[in-house]
Amino acid sequence: MELLVHGVGGTTPQKMLGDPRTVRITGDDTAAIFRRAEDVHAEDVHAEAVHTGDVHAQIRPGGHRDGPVREAYVWCNLTSGDSTRALWLLLLPFMVVNLAHWMRPAAPGRPRAVRLYGLLVRLTALTLTVLLVAAACEVALDLVAWQCAGTAACAGRHSWLAFLTPGATGGPWWSAPGRRLALAAVAPAALTALLWYLSHRTWSAYESHQPMARDPEPDPDGSALARPGFWYGRRLVARLRAAHTAAGLLTVAAAVTAPAARFDHRTGGPAALDALSWALTAALGAGALAVTGVVCRRGRSERSPDRTLDRRLVRLLPLGALAVLLLALLYAGWSRPGWRSAGRLPGDAAFGTLMLVQGLLVVVLGAVAHRLYRRDPDPRAGMRGLGGPAVALLACALGGVISGGLAQRVADWLDGTRAGLDGPALLLTWQASTIPPVLAVLLVLAAVLAVRTARRSRAERVRVRQEHPGEPEYPARTRAIAHARAMATLTDRAPLVVTVLSAATLLLGAAALSGALATGRTPDGAARRTFTAVQGVAETSQALGSWLVGLGFLTFVTWGRRAYKDASARRTIGILWDVGTFWPRAAHPFAPPCYAERAVPDLTWRMATWTERTGGRLVLSGHSQGSVLAAAAAWQLTPSVRRRVALLTYGSPLERLYGRWFPAHFGPPALSALHREIACWRNLYRRTDPIGGPVRLPDDHGPDVDHAPLKDPLAYGRTAEHPLPAPVLGHSDYQADPVFARVRGRLLARLHPELPAQRPEPEPPG
């Protein structure tokens, strides 16, 4: 049998099997396995041939066709089928920081350093949740409820705030500052509840699919993907979801409590309120310690499926945080004569401390990653092992830019003249000013890459002409082929892009923090003039960043609405998650769900049950991201079944993307171990493919896995076989190449010269 697994973007079973008549033999509307209609009962025909002695039918299971029975596993609806997938764009920063967990260098024999690396990434993910919820509090509590609703001029321009605006004689009941804050706290609390809901909604759809039960294998040189519990992280996700939900609710409670407590302590309010403020402060501190303890206590358990849920912790931690929040709302809503809203809420120190903590965590993470890399250096690893810290830094920067830009945009919308409001926290304002410089860096980087690509294209033209001696030259054809090859090499420039972006992010983040600390101080002499000039440039950048955030938000809404109505646009968004959500949620529970926790058990169960029932062997054929799923599924098989499987990969990013950026799981030792443990493996790729590439196994691991690069296009000019110009296929249609059929035939021949006989059914008892 040949089991086909498609790649990013998905396809139809009819196209995969080359037949309009297909039948779903197992699975559901989300992911399923299909066969051609005439092959549905191929094993039954084969079993009957065994009893009748029809050797020809034994070799050809259908008794009427050459080659193996083909099955297609269609999994595209796991990432791009439902219209609600468009909401996953909200979770982009969480997905990025979750990737950092899996990007650590390979470090055999260093379990403590590996655990420390995972702990630092989880703490960084926790600060990211606190940052985004705190930014929502800044917008709802500070800008809307405190500043705009407390200013008659601003509230007059927004009639929907009239019931919150205090008048000369006191105003409505809700106009008291504390009650305004309590009402506005509903918005960030609802955001936290939405994040919890999006994470919990995928619980049964993805994380509840248990892998096959089997004994753990020693894997000193292999990959952790072979461990029985790798694709079952349900317990960790539940713990982290409870901790992050509690952290979000406690952040809202702290934002409500701080202004009221500052007023009570300054004016010497009633003893009851003073005692309640200290009790709330203690409860917030205890909650923060509990949340941090849960995040630090336990990482992933992969040696065996961890099916035990901490139900008491999962329920009590968020409920306790919710109780603290409700108590904070009651405390803030207490009547306080003489309390007036003026200036901005005290959030500068909180945002500054949070940004400083994120920077320190990333720096320590980089030191740990460097130490792990030095243990077993891999020259092909992205950024020499620092890819994880760089991606974690970019995730924090993405969260900071979104927070600062959104706060700046809302402030401009509430008070376009900026004369009546003090605006958001200073650090958020300075973070918004980093958006134009980041875009400028991206433009310069794009220009540099464009120049290099043009040079590479000119060099490739010479090679294309040399590869077709004696044929008439077609300059336009030569340029098209050379351009496709040059563009395909841009994937290998990803380390440069990430390095430049992370370095620029680190410098601009330090500049934003320094600018926020320097604002409000009054230098003298020449320093005053310099500071004034810098402040003017910063204000211009802040205004431009605010408008860029607004444009980005409109683009986001447009794409979200289109994705909700248009299946093709929904599929395009799904391609983004095909790579980003392959990995389980090990660091951030609010990241988009891992589709491989459903796809890998699907493939494993199918291969294991089919080989057990028939005693047959199969070719596992994966294209693009499907080749990654195929390799992950092969790792999950028992050794006896694994030796009955041949692997055919084409357009595969196994080494080019996953091996370089995730060396601990797809590095050379892991891929070499997979090559030794399966029956045989062959990999096809093209020089025009921007995604797929060679596997690059060391020469001392048996027969070479990589085939020579396939010709693309199949013919340079017009020939008898190709009277019309052959297209440049790049990443698609590998099966259209005649080499594909020949390689698959050789794999079948190496796997077994004949398909084995059907196992006889056991006789009924008695």
XYZ file of C-alpha atoms in Angstrom, residues 38-617:
580
model
C -12.509 0.339 -7.015
C -9.862 -0.214 -4.314
C -12.144 -0.148 -1.303
C -12.192 -3.960 -0.973
C -8.709 -4.634 -2.337
C -7.657 -6.614 0.729
C -10.756 -8.817 0.449
C -9.930 -9.631 -3.176
C -6.377 -10.357 -2.149
C -7.471 -12.692 0.656
C -9.721 -14.604 -1.723
C -6.851 -14.950 -4.172
C -4.741 -16.536 -1.453
C -7.301 -19.291 -0.957
C -7.730 -19.851 -4.716
C -3.999 -19.830 -5.426
C -4.149 -16.875 -7.827
C -0.511 -15.734 -7.553
C -1.087 -12.863 -9.970
C -3.762 -11.411 -7.674
C -1.495 -11.879 -4.673
C 1.070 -9.606 -6.218
C -1.506 -7.078 -7.347
C -4.010 -6.675 -4.526
C -6.843 -5.527 -6.692
C -6.366 -8.337 -9.138
C -6.844 -5.884 -12.000
C -4.249 -3.102 -11.684
C -0.492 -2.657 -11.392
C 1.189 -1.133 -8.380
C 0.132 -0.856 -4.771
C -3.218 0.196 -3.427
C -3.123 3.923 -2.820
C -4.686 5.819 0.086
C -4.816 9.587 0.656
C -4.797 11.197 4.081
C -6.500 14.621 3.828
C -5.835 16.859 6.858
C -6.241 20.390 5.454
C -9.411 21.050 7.478
C -7.355 20.836 10.658
C -5.938 24.279 9.873
C -8.061 25.958 7.227
C -11.508 24.429 7.193
C -13.497 26.311 9.822
C -14.356 30.008 9.431
C -13.385 30.648 13.056
C -9.754 29.938 12.095
C -9.570 33.606 11.123
C -9.707 34.440 14.837
C -6.393 32.644 15.241
C -4.668 35.740 13.874
C -5.249 37.208 17.337
C -2.925 34.568 18.744
C 0.118 35.299 16.582
C 2.461 36.513 19.386
C 1.587 33.461 21.461
C 2.343 31.140 18.545
C 5.737 32.770 17.983
C 6.842 32.432 21.608
C 5.646 28.815 21.623
C 7.969 28.091 18.696
C 10.934 29.275 20.765
C 10.454 26.303 23.102
C 11.128 23.832 20.279
C 14.073 25.689 18.765
C 16.634 24.799 21.416
C 19.933 23.262 20.282
C 20.482 19.538 20.555
C 22.247 18.784 23.827
C 22.448 15.089 24.717
C 23.370 14.507 28.323
C 22.327 17.953 29.596
C 18.826 17.426 31.067
C 19.131 20.238 33.625
C 20.072 22.816 31.018
C 17.245 21.588 28.792
C 14.744 21.971 31.644
C 16.089 25.446 32.418
C 15.663 26.423 28.768
C 12.024 25.310 28.798
C 11.380 27.092 32.096
C 12.746 30.403 30.754
C 10.554 30.157 27.659
C 7.465 29.454 29.775
C 8.195 32.465 31.986
C 8.670 34.640 28.904
C 5.314 33.413 27.576
C 3.695 34.297 30.915
C 5.020 37.873 30.738
C 3.593 38.137 27.235
C 0.102 37.289 28.516
C 0.451 39.853 31.303
C 1.670 42.465 28.797
C -1.274 42.094 26.420
C -3.863 42.077 29.211
C -2.151 45.096 30.803
C -2.309 46.894 27.454
C -6.037 46.175 27.306
C -6.327 47.636 30.818
C -4.394 50.699 29.675
C -6.849 51.295 26.852
C -10.086 50.525 28.718
C -9.299 51.773 32.219
C -6.806 54.584 31.681
C -7.616 56.109 28.294
C -11.388 55.567 28.179
C -12.674 55.421 31.771
C -10.100 57.550 33.598
C -8.935 60.204 31.130
C -11.635 60.626 28.473
C -14.705 59.982 30.646
C -13.219 62.243 33.324
C -12.668 65.132 30.893
C -15.769 67.020 29.790
C -14.306 68.047 26.427
C -13.343 64.480 25.469
C -16.568 62.955 26.783
C -18.555 65.572 24.895
C -17.136 64.282 21.596
C -18.158 60.718 22.472
C -21.780 60.626 23.546
C -21.583 56.960 24.555
C -19.493 58.089 27.563
C -22.096 60.541 28.831
C -23.315 58.274 31.634
C -19.746 58.083 32.999
C -18.997 61.804 32.913
C -19.095 63.671 36.270
C -20.963 66.976 36.288
C -20.804 70.093 38.418
C -23.139 68.568 41.013
C -21.552 65.130 41.086
C -23.036 63.415 38.006
C -24.557 59.940 37.649
C -23.812 57.064 40.010
C -21.320 55.534 37.559
C -19.364 58.793 37.268
C -17.276 58.124 40.390
C -13.702 57.298 39.326
C -13.610 53.928 41.056
C -16.927 52.820 39.558
C -15.780 53.914 36.120
C -12.695 51.783 36.510
C -14.735 48.841 37.765
C -17.046 49.027 34.770
C -14.187 49.406 32.294
C -12.456 46.374 33.803
C -15.087 44.210 32.114
C -13.293 44.676 28.760
C -9.849 43.213 29.686
C -11.551 40.547 31.793
C -13.638 39.603 28.746
C -10.440 39.462 26.651
C -8.958 37.027 29.152
C -12.137 34.950 29.026
C -11.989 34.946 25.200
C -8.416 33.678 25.242
C -9.420 30.965 27.713
C -12.380 30.010 25.515
C -10.332 29.789 22.311
C -7.826 27.543 24.073
C -10.437 25.380 25.792
C -12.549 25.021 22.636
C -9.814 22.999 20.936
C -9.471 20.633 23.892
C -11.534 17.803 22.491
C -10.796 18.530 18.840
C -7.028 18.126 19.108
C -5.559 17.259 22.502
C -7.901 14.400 23.408
C -6.725 12.158 20.551
C -4.546 9.685 22.374
C -1.536 8.047 20.704
C -1.220 4.288 20.456
C -0.138 2.572 23.645
C 3.404 1.191 23.388
C 6.504 0.796 25.463
C 9.026 3.656 25.497
C 12.230 3.238 23.507
C 15.698 4.423 24.437
C 16.609 7.302 22.148
C 20.098 8.520 23.052
C 20.828 9.501 19.454
C 17.304 9.767 18.107
C 14.516 12.291 18.349
C 12.087 12.976 21.159
C 9.355 12.606 18.541
C 9.722 8.842 19.007
C 8.584 9.030 22.646
C 5.086 7.648 23.304
C 3.844 10.775 25.080
C 5.232 13.415 22.732
C 1.922 14.118 20.992
C -0.183 14.087 24.141
C 0.455 17.244 26.151
C -3.053 17.615 27.513
C -2.075 17.878 31.179
C 0.546 20.581 30.641
C -1.772 22.660 28.454
C -4.497 22.472 31.105
C -2.093 23.613 33.832
C -0.696 26.452 31.750
C -4.176 27.542 30.669
C -5.237 27.800 34.305
C -2.075 29.744 35.191
C -2.311 32.194 32.285
C -6.028 32.755 32.831
C -5.363 33.499 36.493
C -2.483 35.809 35.502
C -4.763 37.780 33.190
C -7.479 38.157 35.820
C -4.945 39.179 38.467
C -3.525 41.778 36.089
C -6.978 43.321 35.715
C -7.452 43.218 39.492
C -4.118 44.978 40.036
C -5.003 47.668 37.486
C -8.273 48.371 39.330
C -6.817 48.212 42.833
C -3.712 50.393 42.376
C -5.421 53.796 41.751
C -7.913 53.356 44.604
C -5.227 52.155 47.024
C -2.976 55.088 46.145
C -5.817 57.521 46.881
C -6.684 55.815 50.180
C -3.088 55.740 51.388
C -2.501 59.361 50.433
C -5.605 60.803 52.023
C -5.794 58.537 55.042
C -9.161 57.028 54.200
C -11.334 54.850 56.436
C -9.565 52.097 58.301
C -11.763 49.452 56.685
C -10.748 50.541 53.183
C -7.116 50.757 54.206
C -7.205 47.232 55.602
C -9.004 45.968 52.518
C -6.380 47.550 50.254
C -3.585 45.755 52.096
C -5.536 42.507 52.015
C -6.004 42.864 48.271
C -2.306 43.620 47.829
C -1.433 40.483 49.767
C -3.917 38.427 47.742
C -2.464 39.752 44.486
C 1.046 38.885 45.643
C -0.009 35.409 46.705
C -1.801 34.875 43.406
C 1.266 35.984 41.447
C 3.440 33.558 43.401
C 0.954 30.727 42.841
C 0.809 31.392 39.107
C 4.599 31.557 38.830
C 4.922 28.365 40.854
C 2.542 26.485 38.565
C 4.436 27.660 35.475
C 7.804 26.740 37.001
C 6.772 23.478 38.586
C 6.422 21.124 35.678
C 7.229 20.910 31.982
C 6.330 18.305 29.372
C 6.168 14.610 30.179
C 7.034 12.656 27.026
C 8.232 9.247 28.217
C 4.620 8.075 28.399
C 1.217 9.675 27.756
C 0.345 11.767 30.808
C -3.398 11.146 31.100
C -3.836 12.439 34.658
C -5.380 15.912 34.860
C -4.892 18.244 37.827
C -8.598 19.012 37.994
C -8.473 20.747 41.370
C -5.664 23.055 40.302
C -7.225 23.733 36.899
C -10.462 24.842 38.564
C -9.311 26.537 41.751
C -6.548 28.725 40.350
C -8.721 30.690 37.860
C -11.647 30.770 40.311
C -9.390 32.159 43.019
C -8.127 34.859 40.665
C -11.716 35.658 39.681
C -12.634 36.033 43.359
C -9.755 38.475 43.855
C -10.937 40.429 40.811
C -14.508 40.671 42.107
C -13.225 41.839 45.482
C -11.070 44.446 43.734
C -14.090 45.712 41.785
C -16.089 46.096 45.008
C -13.164 47.867 46.660
C -12.697 50.299 43.762
C -16.425 51.028 43.536
C -16.639 52.143 47.160
C -17.671 55.769 47.574
C -14.700 58.146 48.001
C -15.730 61.795 48.279
C -13.202 64.139 46.757
C -11.636 61.610 44.410
C -11.204 63.086 40.914
C -9.504 61.607 37.880
C -6.526 63.665 36.700
C -3.457 62.809 34.656
C -2.881 59.178 33.770
C -3.044 56.048 35.866
C 0.196 54.794 37.480
C 1.190 52.306 34.781
C 4.617 53.555 33.694
C 6.533 51.636 36.343
C 4.587 48.426 35.660
C 5.192 48.477 31.900
C 8.841 49.407 32.387
C 9.399 46.590 34.866
C 7.634 44.114 32.595
C 9.767 45.082 29.615
C 12.938 44.873 31.688
C 11.993 41.397 32.948
C 11.343 40.235 29.389
C 14.737 41.528 28.293
C 16.514 39.778 31.158
C 14.710 36.503 30.474
C 15.696 36.613 26.797
C 19.331 37.388 27.653
C 19.536 34.469 30.105
C 17.769 32.259 27.552
C 20.412 33.208 24.999
C 23.195 32.277 27.438
C 21.604 28.876 28.104
C 21.080 28.230 24.387
C 24.696 29.136 23.637
C 25.896 26.739 26.324
C 23.742 23.960 24.895
C 25.023 24.655 21.385
C 28.644 24.440 22.474
C 27.941 20.968 23.832
C 27.308 19.604 20.333
C 27.873 22.290 17.638
C 25.953 21.929 14.385
C 27.147 24.265 11.609
C 23.793 24.003 9.853
C 21.789 25.108 12.911
C 20.077 28.468 12.420
C 21.915 31.366 14.101
C 24.315 28.897 15.790
C 21.740 27.801 18.321
C 20.404 31.271 19.115
C 17.277 30.924 16.998
C 15.066 30.218 20.023
C 16.108 33.315 22.015
C 15.821 35.456 18.882
C 12.292 34.219 18.195
C 11.329 34.742 21.854
C 12.615 38.316 21.582
C 10.598 38.869 18.408
C 7.483 37.531 20.150
C 7.933 40.020 23.002
C 8.578 42.805 20.490
C 5.481 41.856 18.537
C 3.395 41.972 21.705
C 4.941 45.312 22.690
C 4.412 46.900 19.291
C 0.799 45.713 19.151
C 0.183 47.001 22.681
C 1.863 50.357 22.126
C 0.408 50.927 18.690
C -3.118 50.052 19.790
C -2.912 52.338 22.833
C -1.544 55.175 20.717
C -4.239 54.666 18.079
C -7.058 54.689 20.660
C -5.631 57.839 22.266
C -5.594 59.602 18.898
C -9.156 58.490 18.229
C -10.409 59.713 21.593
C -8.586 63.050 21.425
C -7.326 63.893 17.966
C -5.757 67.153 19.070
C -3.951 65.432 21.986
C -4.539 68.616 23.987
C -7.095 67.309 26.465
C -5.603 63.876 27.355
C -2.219 62.887 28.707
C -2.209 59.810 26.478
C -1.160 56.239 27.269
C 1.742 55.170 29.446
C 5.034 56.641 28.287
C 6.611 53.298 27.469
C 3.682 52.298 25.240
C 4.003 55.620 23.437
C 7.696 55.024 22.861
C 7.031 51.473 21.715
C 4.645 52.799 19.082
C 7.469 55.038 17.845
C 9.569 51.943 17.045
C 7.176 50.785 14.320
C 8.503 53.096 11.539
C 12.184 52.251 12.280
C 11.378 48.534 12.198
C 9.646 48.965 8.848
C 12.653 50.949 7.602
C 14.965 48.111 8.624
C 12.713 45.657 6.812
C 12.783 47.785 3.663
C 16.581 48.012 3.729
C 16.819 44.269 4.315
C 14.412 43.609 1.439
C 16.513 45.815 -0.820
C 19.703 43.962 0.125
C 18.063 40.603 -0.513
C 16.673 41.845 -3.834
C 20.160 42.885 -4.975
C 21.628 39.526 -3.935
C 18.808 37.667 -5.649
C 19.355 39.628 -8.859
C 23.058 38.752 -8.789
C 22.240 35.108 -8.149
C 19.752 35.161 -11.022
C 22.389 36.464 -13.430
C 24.785 33.719 -12.338
C 22.092 31.076 -12.770
C 21.490 32.170 -16.371
C 24.975 30.986 -17.256
C 24.349 27.635 -15.577
C 21.004 27.191 -17.346
C 22.627 27.767 -20.744
C 25.415 25.300 -19.885
C 22.884 22.623 -18.901
C 21.330 22.617 -22.385
C 24.159 22.533 -24.897
C 23.242 22.424 -28.542
C 19.674 23.645 -28.012
C 18.479 27.001 -29.355
C 18.557 29.624 -26.657
C 15.393 31.392 -25.517
C 16.444 34.401 -23.404
C 13.044 34.827 -21.759
C 12.959 31.122 -20.893
C 16.459 31.262 -19.462
C 15.608 34.281 -17.337
C 12.454 32.615 -15.974
C 14.298 29.445 -14.920
C 17.194 31.395 -13.415
C 14.806 33.695 -11.549
C 12.924 30.728 -10.077
C 16.179 29.179 -8.835
C 17.369 32.459 -7.354
C 14.070 33.099 -5.596
C 14.154 29.595 -4.139
C 17.399 30.432 -2.318
C 15.681 33.175 -0.295
C 14.550 30.512 2.172
C 18.191 29.951 3.098
C 18.478 33.656 3.979
C 16.018 33.301 6.865
C 18.795 33.277 9.509
C 20.007 36.631 8.207
C 16.507 38.094 8.358
C 15.887 36.858 11.903
C 19.323 38.056 13.042
C 18.841 41.563 11.688
C 15.290 41.834 13.031
C 16.206 40.575 16.494
C 19.230 42.897 16.707
C 17.138 45.883 15.593
C 14.414 44.889 18.038
C 16.865 44.717 20.930
C 18.360 48.135 20.128
C 15.010 49.826 19.538
C 13.559 48.268 22.692
C 16.464 49.609 24.740
C 16.000 53.009 23.100
C 12.263 52.986 23.884
C 12.905 52.113 27.515
C 15.580 54.798 27.819
C 13.326 57.360 26.151
C 10.463 56.550 28.494
C 12.746 56.958 31.516
C 14.189 60.227 30.197
C 10.796 61.775 29.413
C 9.733 64.112 32.162
C 13.246 65.095 33.114
C 14.383 68.587 32.210
C 17.997 68.714 31.012
C 19.945 71.932 30.901
C 21.898 73.774 28.215
C 22.947 71.837 25.116
C 21.426 68.657 26.514
C 18.039 70.387 26.488
C 18.346 71.205 22.789
C 19.458 67.664 21.951
C 16.664 66.176 24.006
C 14.124 68.486 22.340
C 15.302 67.399 18.881
C 15.147 63.709 19.806
C 11.725 64.176 21.353
C 10.472 65.859 18.188
C 11.674 62.958 16.048
C 10.121 60.501 18.498
C 6.767 62.297 18.427
C 6.749 62.215 14.630
C 7.567 58.515 14.695
C 4.861 57.937 17.303
C 2.227 59.636 15.161
C 3.298 57.659 12.099
C 3.345 54.431 14.100
C -0.157 55.129 15.347
C -1.477 55.462 11.816
C 0.415 52.365 10.684
C -1.227 50.400 13.496
C -4.598 51.701 12.370
C -3.865 50.622 8.809
C -2.726 47.221 10.047
C -5.897 46.860 12.106
C -8.078 47.658 9.075
C -6.126 45.119 7.027
C -6.613 42.565 9.780
C -10.378 43.183 9.911
C -10.613 42.973 6.118
C -8.743 39.683 5.974
C -10.687 38.306 8.906
C -14.021 39.143 7.259
C -12.886 37.709 3.942
C -11.611 34.551 5.612
C -14.958 34.161 7.361
C -16.813 34.161 4.031
C -14.248 32.891 1.506
C -12.898 29.356 1.789
C -9.897 30.136 -0.450
C -8.830 33.031 1.780
C -9.396 30.805 4.785
C -7.042 28.278 3.203
C -4.413 30.987 2.677
C -4.522 31.882 6.369
C -4.368 28.184 7.169
C -1.034 27.883 5.328
C 0.479 30.276 7.883
C -0.479 27.896 10.669
C 0.638 24.734 8.861
C 4.208 25.509 9.882
C 3.642 27.523 13.058
C 1.190 25.128 14.686
C 2.908 21.836 13.919
C 4.368 21.864 17.433
C 2.387 21.186 20.621
C 1.544 24.026 23.004
C 4.450 23.591 25.394
C 5.066 27.223 26.404
C 1.875 29.211 25.812
C -1.594 27.661 26.219
C -3.289 30.451 24.247
C -1.312 29.663 21.086
C -3.257 28.137 18.176
C -3.794 24.391 18.674
C -1.339 21.803 17.385
C -2.899 19.953 14.466
C -0.196 17.261 14.595
C -1.698 16.020 17.882
C -4.563 14.806 15.706
C -2.744 14.048 12.429
C 0.162 11.999 13.794
C -2.046 9.585 15.807
C -4.292 9.268 12.740
C -1.407 8.147 10.553
C 0.124 5.953 13.239
C -3.122 4.132 13.970
C -3.762 3.560 10.264
C -0.314 2.160 9.503
C -0.159 -0.002 12.620
C -3.640 -1.506 12.209
C -3.229 -2.102 8.463
C 0.099 -3.901 8.827
C -1.264 -5.926 11.746
C -4.379 -6.940 9.839
C -2.769 -7.714 6.501
C 0.856 -8.461 7.339
C 1.717 -6.136 4.466
C 4.261 -3.397 3.906
